[in-house]
Short mmCIF file of C-alpha atoms in Angstrom, two decimals:
data_model
loop_
_atom_site.label_atom_id
_atom_site.label_comp_id
_atom_site.label_asym_id
_atom_site.label_seq_id
_atom_site.Cartn_x
_atom_site.Cartn_y
_atom_site.Cartn_z
CA UNK Q 1 -16.87 18.46 5.77
CA UNK Q 2 -15.38 21.89 3.54
CA UNK Q 3 -12.55 23.21 4.31
CA UNK Q 4 -11.60 25.46 6.36
CA UNK Q 5 -7.73 26.94 6.04
CA UNK Q 6 -6.28 29.34 8.37
CA UNK Q 7 -2.99 30.95 8.98
CA UNK Q 8 -0.74 29.87 11.14
CA UNK Q 9 1.95 31.64 13.57
CA UNK Q 10 3.68 28.57 15.36
CA UNK Q 11 4.69 30.12 18.24
CA UNK Q 12 1.31 30.52 19.70
CA UNK Q 13 1.18 26.35 20.00
CA UNK Q 14 2.87 25.39 23.92
CA UNK Q 15 3.94 22.42 21.69
CA UNK Q 16 3.03 20.46 18.67
CA UNK Q 17 2.62 16.58 17.87
CA UNK Q 18 4.40 14.68 14.43
CA UNK Q 19 2.42 11.89 13.94
CA UNK Q 20 3.50 8.66 11.08
CA UNK Q 21 1.30 5.66 10.09
CA UNK Q 22 3.86 3.67 8.41
CA UNK Q 23 3.89 0.60 6.51
CA UNK Q 24 5.70 -2.76 5.37
CA UNK Q 25 5.81 -1.53 1.77
CA UNK Q 26 8.94 -0.36 0.47
CA UNK Q 27 7.49 0.79 -2.84
CA UNK Q 28 7.61 4.14 -3.88
CA UNK Q 29 5.49 6.42 -5.57
CA UNK Q 30 4.08 10.81 -4.63
CA UNK Q 31 0.73 11.29 -3.29
CA UNK Q 32 -2.01 10.44 -5.60
CA UNK Q 33 -0.61 7.29 -6.41
CA UNK Q 34 -3.63 6.04 -4.38
CA UNK Q 35 -3.08 1.87 -4.57
CA UNK Q 36 -0.32 -0.10 -2.77
CA UNK Q 37 0.15 0.93 0.86
CA UNK Q 38 1.52 4.94 1.43
CA UNK Q 39 3.13 6.38 4.65
CA UNK Q 40 2.43 9.63 6.09
CA UNK Q 41 3.64 11.52 8.83
CA UNK Q 42 1.35 14.73 10.13
CA UNK Q 43 2.90 17.75 12.11
CA UNK Q 44 -0.37 18.70 14.03
CA UNK Q 45 -0.84 21.31 17.01
CA UNK Q 46 -4.20 22.31 18.77
CA UNK Q 47 -5.54 25.53 20.23
CA UNK Q 48 -7.93 25.36 22.56
CA UNK Q 49 -11.39 22.87 20.69
CA UNK Q 50 -9.80 24.05 17.33
CA UNK Q 51 -7.41 21.71 15.95
CA UNK Q 52 -4.74 22.56 13.25
CA UNK Q 53 -3.05 20.51 10.59
CA UNK Q 54 -0.01 22.72 9.61
CA UNK Q 55 2.54 20.41 6.91
CA UNK Q 56 3.11 17.06 5.91
CA UNK Q 57 3.86 13.87 3.78
CA UNK Q 58 1.18 10.91 2.39
CA UNK Q 59 2.54 8.84 -0.23
CA UNK Q 60 4.10 5.52 -1.65
CA UNK Q 61 7.90 6.06 0.83
CA UNK Q 62 10.96 3.70 2.09
CA UNK Q 63 11.40 3.86 5.79
CA UNK Q 64 14.32 5.69 5.23
CA UNK Q 65 12.43 8.51 3.12
CA UNK Q 66 9.24 8.30 6.37
CA UNK Q 67 11.86 9.24 8.82
CA UNK Q 68 13.13 11.60 6.17
CA UNK Q 69 10.24 12.83 6.82
CA UNK Q 70 10.04 13.26 10.65
CA UNK Q 71 13.22 14.93 10.01
CA UNK Q 72 12.24 17.72 8.00
CA UNK Q 73 9.23 18.19 10.17
CA UNK Q 74 10.82 18.74 12.80
CA UNK Q 75 13.42 21.45 11.11
CA UNK Q 76 10.19 23.52 9.61
CA UNK Q 77 9.41 24.08 13.45
CA UNK Q 78 13.07 25.36 13.37
CA UNK Q 79 12.84 25.05 17.16
CA UNK Q 80 10.14 27.92 17.40
CA UNK Q 81 8.18 25.83 19.86
CA UNK Q 82 8.10 21.67 21.48
CA UNK Q 83 7.78 19.03 19.48
CA UNK Q 84 6.65 15.10 20.50
CA UNK Q 85 7.44 12.92 17.52
CA UNK Q 86 5.37 9.38 17.91
CA UNK Q 87 5.43 6.25 15.05
CA UNK Q 88 1.85 3.94 15.22
CA UNK Q 89 3.54 0.71 17.29
CA UNK Q 90 1.43 -1.96 17.35
CA UNK Q 91 1.80 -5.32 18.35
CA UNK Q 92 1.90 -6.50 14.84
CA UNK Q 93 4.27 -3.37 13.70
CA UNK Q 94 6.78 -3.57 15.93
CA UNK Q 95 9.32 -6.87 15.36
CA UNK Q 96 9.46 -4.21 12.26
CA UNK Q 97 9.94 -1.21 14.04
CA UNK Q 98 12.58 -2.77 16.59
CA UNK Q 99 14.07 -4.24 13.55
CA UNK Q 100 13.96 -1.32 10.82
CA UNK Q 101 12.66 1.99 11.58
CA UNK Q 102 14.46 2.67 15.53
CA UNK Q 103 18.53 2.00 12.62
CA UNK Q 104 16.98 4.59 10.15
CA UNK Q 105 16.39 7.00 12.97
CA UNK Q 106 20.04 6.41 14.45
CA UNK Q 107 21.12 7.28 10.33
CA UNK Q 108 19.19 10.08 9.89
CA UNK Q 109 20.50 11.03 13.86
CA UNK Q 110 23.52 10.01 12.71
CA UNK Q 111 24.35 12.69 10.00
CA UNK Q 112 21.81 15.22 10.16
CA UNK Q 113 23.34 16.71 14.12
CA UNK Q 114 19.87 16.54 14.89
CA UNK Q 115 19.23 14.71 18.52
CA UNK Q 116 15.25 14.67 17.83
CA UNK Q 117 13.46 11.31 19.68
CA UNK Q 118 10.32 9.93 17.52
CA UNK Q 119 8.71 7.67 20.45
CA UNK Q 120 6.84 4.79 19.43
CA UNK Q 121 2.77 4.45 20.18
CA UNK Q 122 1.80 0.93 20.94
CA UNK Q 123 -1.70 1.57 21.70
CA UNK Q 124 -3.80 -0.31 20.78
CA UNK Q 125 -6.48 0.89 18.91
CA UNK Q 126 -10.42 0.99 17.74
CA UNK Q 127 -11.78 0.18 14.28
CA UNK Q 128 -9.82 3.36 12.02
CA UNK Q 129 -12.78 4.39 10.03
CA UNK Q 130 -14.26 4.49 13.32
CA UNK Q 131 -11.92 5.89 14.69
CA UNK Q 132 -11.73 8.88 11.85
CA UNK Q 133 -15.59 9.42 11.80
CA UNK Q 134 -16.22 9.56 15.80
CA UNK Q 135 -12.82 12.17 16.68
CA UNK Q 136 -12.66 13.69 13.45
CA UNK Q 137 -15.30 14.75 11.59
CA UNK Q 138 -17.79 16.70 14.07
CA UNK Q 139 -13.95 19.13 14.50
CA UNK Q 140 -14.36 18.97 10.69
CA UNK Q 141 -18.18 19.52 10.81
CA UNK Q 142 -18.19 22.43 13.08
CA UNK Q 143 -14.64 24.49 11.30
CA UNK Q 144 -12.83 23.63 14.25
CA UNK Q 145 -10.19 21.48 11.94
CA UNK Q 146 -7.96 24.63 10.14
CA UNK Q 147 -5.38 23.84 7.41
CA UNK Q 148 -2.11 26.00 7.18
CA UNK Q 149 -3.23 28.58 4.40
CA UNK Q 150 0.59 28.28 3.22
CA UNK Q 151 0.56 24.62 1.89
CA UNK Q 152 -2.13 25.11 0.62
CA UNK Q 153 -0.12 24.74 -3.04
CA UNK Q 154 1.80 21.68 -1.60
CA UNK Q 155 0.56 18.78 -2.82
CA UNK Q 156 0.68 16.49 0.77
CA UNK Q 157 -1.56 18.52 1.90
CA UNK Q 158 -4.33 18.57 -1.39
CA UNK Q 159 -4.02 14.73 -0.54
CA UNK Q 160 -5.00 14.91 2.99
CA UNK Q 161 -7.91 17.55 1.67
CA UNK Q 162 -8.69 14.12 -1.06
CA UNK Q 163 -9.03 12.36 2.34
CA UNK Q 164 -11.29 13.65 4.10
CA UNK Q 165 -13.62 14.84 -0.06
CA UNK Q 166 -14.35 11.46 -0.21
CA UNK Q 167 -13.40 9.44 3.82
CA UNK Q 168 -16.76 6.75 3.93
CA UNK Q 169 -16.46 4.07 6.93
CA UNK Q 170 -16.76 1.43 3.41
CA UNK Q 171 -12.56 3.48 2.63
CA UNK Q 172 -12.89 3.03 -0.65
CA UNK Q 173 -10.49 5.95 -0.71
CA UNK Q 174 -6.94 5.86 1.53
CA UNK Q 175 -7.45 7.13 4.16
CA UNK Q 176 -3.28 7.78 6.07
CA UNK Q 177 -3.29 11.11 6.06
CA UNK Q 178 -6.09 11.80 8.02
CA UNK Q 179 -5.68 9.26 10.89
CA UNK Q 180 -2.62 10.52 11.58
CA UNK Q 181 -4.19 13.62 11.99
CA UNK Q 182 -6.74 11.36 14.48
CA UNK Q 183 -3.31 10.03 16.47
CA UNK Q 184 -1.23 13.24 16.84
CA UNK Q 185 -5.12 14.11 17.92
CA UNK Q 186 -4.79 11.81 19.74
CA UNK Q 187 -1.58 12.45 22.40
CA UNK Q 188 -1.86 16.18 22.68
CA UNK Q 189 -5.20 15.62 23.62
CA UNK Q 190 -4.30 12.88 26.77
CA UNK Q 191 -0.51 15.47 27.07
CA UNK Q 192 -3.10 18.40 27.44
CA UNK Q 193 -4.91 15.88 30.13
CA UNK Q 194 -1.40 16.13 31.93
CA UNK Q 195 -0.44 18.85 31.72
CA UNK Q 196 -3.62 21.10 32.85
CA UNK Q 197 -6.07 17.56 34.38
CA UNK Q 198 -8.65 19.59 35.22
CA UNK Q 199 -8.73 22.44 32.57
CA UNK Q 200 -8.96 20.77 29.90
CA UNK Q 201 -11.60 18.16 31.17
CA UNK Q 202 -13.68 21.77 31.09
CA UNK Q 203 -13.14 22.52 27.76
CA UNK Q 204 -13.39 19.66 26.37
CA UNK Q 205 -16.37 19.49 28.13
CA UNK Q 206 -16.32 16.44 30.07
CA UNK Q 207 -14.61 14.48 26.65
CA UNK Q 208 -12.88 11.69 28.49
CA UNK Q 209 -8.89 11.32 26.54
CA UNK Q 210 -8.88 7.34 27.92
CA UNK Q 211 -12.32 7.38 24.74
CA UNK Q 212 -9.59 6.61 22.32
CA UNK Q 213 -7.95 3.03 24.97
CA UNK Q 214 -9.45 -0.49 24.70
#
């Protein structure tokens, strides 16, 4: 789907979500380096039916750098709106999260003097490509996925655009960034359902956030 850009006022959001997709690889490299495992973290918001990809990072990075990306996005928001942060943490990832990521979170929190919590998302997920196609492609196709115009020149945002452009179910091109958008959207819709269970069901046309769970 063709990308849609827009100017975004963070204060319009009730809350934002930072969602990260980690790998255990400690390799470093720019977003444009497609070979090998890449990490991704993205800041996402939702107004009505429109999802906004605000700012993020994609690329090979150490676990420490990955955690620093969260703090960079948190500082980018600068208190203008509440922020929830999550890290994908399935049963296979959990030992690495407990042994490695938690230590980096504590270290960065102490060094920056910022009390900021990154919660593990242990929810079981269906196939990555199928989730992206089912939950993001319709949004993009209908013009309900907006990219932050202020980040248009950022290489991470350009890489996100490439991921959408070259996405197929075969995942011949990486989809790390758009996978974090999908993860953030799932968290957002779950929280919307908790805040306004009846209203959110009407707004979503009866879509049930439970559809993500298996």
